[in-house]
Every structure is written in C-alpha cells, then in structure tokens.
Amino acid sequence: MRLDKWLKVSRVIKRRTVANEVCDQGRVMLNGRPAKAGTEVRPGDRLEIRFGTKTVTITILAVPTGPVAVKDAATLYQLEG
C-alpha cells in the first residue's frame, strides 16, 4: 500500500492530500530515508513524521487490504517513545 494511503487509512493524518503534502515537503522518513507519497509500506517499517517541532515515531504493524473501522485504526501501528 502507498504511504500516503496508509497514513490516511490508519488515521495518523486525516486526509490523503495532506499526507501527500507532508511527504512532498520531506517531513516523513521511512526506515531512515526520506519517503515519497507513493512509496510502498510493509509491516515492520519505521516512520518518523515531523509535525512542526514535534517528531512522531511509528512502527507499522499491519497494512490493510480494505477499509478499516475507526476503532481498529490504532491497531495498525505502534507509537514509540
């Protein structure tokens, strides 16, 4: 699944267009490298997302194949530190 779509489905970022913009601005690192919106993500990948002065580190636990319920979205990732 594309990174921008995963960010939206997991509800880390509310809109896919915003996820695209964040990736284009170079504020998302995937496994220590700058990530583009179209980069494929897999379970076990590590994301670092800069929101202003705050950096959020996430480990991807699952990549869904279809829609995800709001209550199940948080099971797709684990926040670190």
Short mmCIF file of C-alpha atoms in Angstrom, two decimals:
data_model
loop_
_atom_site.label_atom_id
_atom_site.label_comp_id
_atom_site.label_asym_id
_atom_site.label_seq_id
_atom_site.Cartn_x
_atom_site.Cartn_y
_atom_site.Cartn_z
CA MET A 1 0.00 0.00 0.00
CA ARG A 2 1.19 3.52 -0.75
CA LEU A 3 2.50 5.55 2.17
CA ASP A 4 0.00 8.39 1.73
CA LYS A 5 -2.92 5.97 1.65
CA TRP A 6 -1.66 4.10 4.73
CA LEU A 7 -1.32 7.37 6.66
CA LYS A 8 -4.95 8.17 5.82
CA VAL A 9 -6.37 4.66 6.49
CA SER A 10 -4.55 4.44 9.83
CA ARG A 11 -5.83 7.94 10.65
CA VAL A 12 -2.36 9.23 11.53
CA ILE A 13 -3.17 12.02 9.06
CA LYS A 14 -6.83 12.78 8.37
CA ARG A 15 -6.71 13.46 4.62
CA ARG A 16 -4.73 11.83 1.85
CA THR A 17 -3.99 15.19 0.22
CA VAL A 18 -2.44 16.40 3.48
CA ALA A 19 -0.42 13.16 3.68
CA ASN A 20 0.82 13.85 0.13
CA GLU A 21 1.87 17.38 1.05
CA VAL A 22 3.70 16.23 4.19
CA CYS A 23 5.62 13.65 2.15
CA ASP A 24 6.42 16.17 -0.61
CA GLN A 25 7.81 18.59 1.99
CA GLY A 26 10.29 15.92 3.15
CA ARG A 27 8.80 15.65 6.64
CA VAL A 28 8.37 11.85 6.51
CA MET A 29 11.25 9.41 6.90
CA LEU A 30 10.75 5.70 6.17
CA ASN A 31 13.41 3.47 7.71
CA GLY A 32 15.76 6.44 7.99
CA ARG A 33 15.32 7.69 4.41
CA PRO A 34 13.11 10.48 3.05
CA ALA A 35 9.89 8.94 1.74
CA LYS A 36 7.69 9.96 -1.17
CA ALA A 37 3.92 9.56 -1.07
CA GLY A 38 3.99 6.61 -3.50
CA THR A 39 6.50 4.56 -1.52
CA GLU A 40 5.19 1.11 -0.62
CA VAL A 41 4.99 0.34 3.12
CA ARG A 42 5.20 -3.06 4.81
CA PRO A 43 4.71 -4.33 8.35
CA GLY A 44 7.84 -3.66 10.37
CA ASP A 45 8.66 -0.39 8.61
CA ARG A 46 9.51 2.56 10.84
CA LEU A 47 8.15 6.05 10.14
CA GLU A 48 9.33 9.35 11.54
CA ILE A 49 6.93 12.22 10.88
CA ARG A 50 7.69 15.84 11.77
CA PHE A 51 4.65 17.85 12.89
CA GLY A 52 6.05 21.35 13.49
CA THR A 53 8.68 20.98 16.22
CA LYS A 54 7.42 17.56 17.30
CA THR A 55 8.61 14.29 15.74
CA VAL A 56 6.41 11.21 15.97
CA THR A 57 7.99 7.76 15.55
CA ILE A 58 5.69 4.95 14.41
CA THR A 59 6.26 1.25 13.72
CA ILE A 60 3.85 -0.18 11.14
CA LEU A 61 2.24 -3.36 12.48
CA ALA A 62 -0.21 -4.10 9.65
CA VAL A 63 -1.11 -2.99 6.14
CA PRO A 64 -4.84 -3.48 5.49
CA THR A 65 -6.26 -4.58 2.15
CA GLY A 66 -9.51 -2.68 2.51
CA PRO A 67 -11.34 -0.13 4.64
CA VAL A 68 -10.61 -0.01 8.38
CA ALA A 69 -13.08 0.91 11.10
CA VAL A 70 -12.24 3.96 13.21
CA LYS A 71 -11.89 1.86 16.37
CA ASP A 72 -9.47 -0.55 14.61
CA ALA A 73 -7.22 2.10 13.03
CA ALA A 74 -4.92 2.33 16.07
CA THR A 75 -4.11 -1.40 15.77
CA LEU A 76 -2.22 -0.76 12.51
CA TYR A 77 0.72 0.95 14.22
CA GLN A 78 2.63 1.37 17.46
CA LEU A 79 3.83 4.73 18.73
CA GLU A 80 7.38 4.80 20.07
CA GLY A 81 8.96 6.97 22.72
#
